[in-house]
Every structure is written in C-alpha cells, then in structure tokens.
C-alpha cells in the first residue's frame, strides 16, 4: 500500500539538498554499480506484480538476489473474494516463477491490507482464506497489514491478523500510515504488544526520523522505504544509519505501480559507501536484517539464493513462459537476455 501524491508530474531523483549532494546523487543514479560491486541485496518489500521484466533484469544485474512481495492494495478496491484468491495465488505462483526466470528468489507475505479492511463484508471472507495461503511454501509472514485511515474496521482486522500470525508463528509486516504517522506507528506497536507478539517477530515499515527511536527502543525491526516524495530519501537514510547504527534496521524499495524505484536499495548502498559507512553495516541494512527477521518464518533457506539461482527460461509455469514468440530462452546467468 504505497501511494504517491499525484501533484508531482515527474520522477525526480531520491536526493534532496545542496548542489554538492545533487552531484553525488547524479553519480549514484548513473554509476551506483561501481560502488556496490560484490554486494548482494535482499529487498524485503517490493510489489513486483506491478513491475516489468526489465525491472527484474535490472534488479538481478544490481545484485538483488532475493525479494519479498507483500500482498497489498492494487490501486482500486477488489469487489469480490475471487480476486483476492487469484491475487494471493499469483504471489505464490506465477510471480514467483517470473522472478525465478531472472535469477531472483521470490518470497511473499499474505494479508488483508488496511484499506480494504474497511469493506467489512469482504474482509470477513478474506480472513477465512488467509490461513490456507499463509501455510503455503515461501510465505514468510503476515503482511502488509496495519493502519491507513486508522478506522475501527482497520483496528479490528489488524488485531485479527496479529492473532493469526501468533497462532502460525509467522513474522508480521506492518504498514504504517502516511497521515498521523507517529500516532499510527505507536498504536500499531502497542496493539502488537497487547496481543502478545514478540517485538522481534514484527517488522514496522515505512519509518522516518520521527518514529525510528521508539521502534528500536521497543525491540521491533525498523524498515525504511526509499521512495520519492512521501517517505525516506537515501540521504536521510544514510543519516539514520549514522545515528542509530545497523541493528534491526532494514531498507526497502516498496516499488509498486506508483512513482517508485526498484533499484532504491543498491543506490542507497552506494551512497552509504560514499558517505563512509562500513560495508558490514551496509550489508546488514540491505541484506542480513531482512533475511534474519523473515527467516523466523522457517521458510527461508539462504543456501537457495546466496550463489544465485540457476536460470532456465525454457521452463514453463502452467504452460506459460516469460518469453514471447521468437525470443530465445536464457539458460546461462551470464548470457544476454534479449538477443
Ligand atoms: Zn507496499
């Protein structure tokens, strides 16, 4: 559930600030790869269903080896249970296959997003199918759930899904609201504690300078979305890591159908390197902490992707492939995709 305001017609750089900063920004936008050589990345929040194959290729080329796709709001409300069912099925089915065709290990979290929790009749039906999908292979948590407008219905289904997560011993991925963020974040954490969830099983997402201290102090994981306009820019992210260190902090792109950047993590890593943050700290916030938190689901085996996935684009999923007529399948990681 990551929206953008419509008032910005263009997609500018993530960077704000002085001309010196802007120069660094340009360097990172165009040449981040020079700084991130040898690094691997794990994006724990990216909505690939909304992205193209070019994005998958760019992610793979930039060193992103694994991703988590949270179930979310599609930009318009679904009108029936069948659309939820098909969407969840695609997250553990076609989308995972599509990702594998570019050498990226794909996991997902499954949940009822806050916005659609407000359609209570439908929400009740969705709650009934969640346990089935949460048991599926590669589902690493309940998410993304939480508050949007902070309504009574959102509260009700957030609590119900926390109970589900507790029962199934799964991590929770909590979306925090854009409006009244501080209040919404505190409320999300208080309710999680009230329901007896261990803070280390809860990833509080979309943090900023106002929320990070409390999230870390209370023992939760703190995720940051590097997103144009509404959330964190990467300059600000560098300052957060300088101030709070790398424990329990993670970076994500939350790239979706809006103005967003799937390469936000490698670009932020490059900027961190330029700004003197150690490679060990960079790898914690761009890889290891995402892995550690969601591996608590028991569904992630690092050995599956640490050395990259074997790519065989001649494979099919239910008879369908990522290729179109006349395109040659890529079967070797080092070969060129489009010939
Ligand atoms: Zn999202």
mmCIF file of C-alpha atoms in Angstrom, residues 51 137-138 152-153 157 183 189 216 236 241 263 299 301 312 327 336:
data_model
loop_
_atom_site.group_PDB
_atom_site.id
_atom_site.type_symbol
_atom_site.label_atom_id
_atom_site.label_comp_id
_atom_site.label_asym_id
_atom_site.label_seq_id
_atom_site.Cartn_x
_atom_site.Cartn_y
_atom_site.Cartn_z
ATOM 1 C CA UNK A 51 6.640 -4.081 -12.431
ATOM 2 C CA UNK A 137 5.654 -22.662 0.837
ATOM 3 C CA UNK A 138 7.644 -19.435 0.623
ATOM 4 C CA UNK A 152 -12.384 0.958 13.679
ATOM 5 C CA UNK A 153 -12.535 -1.660 10.906
ATOM 6 C CA UNK A 157 -8.709 -6.714 11.129
ATOM 7 C CA UNK A 183 0.434 8.193 16.241
ATOM 8 C CA UNK A 189 3.217 -1.325 18.181
ATOM 9 C CA UNK A 216 14.092 0.298 18.030
ATOM 10 C CA UNK A 236 18.200 10.833 5.032
ATOM 11 C CA UNK A 241 22.278 4.609 9.932
ATOM 12 C CA UNK A 263 16.815 -0.048 -7.539
ATOM 13 C CA UNK A 299 10.566 -20.561 5.117
ATOM 14 C CA UNK A 301 16.975 -21.031 3.280
ATOM 15 C CA UNK A 312 16.313 -21.686 -17.301
ATOM 16 C CA UNK A 327 12.640 -14.905 -28.219
ATOM 17 C CA UNK A 336 22.295 -11.774 -22.690
#
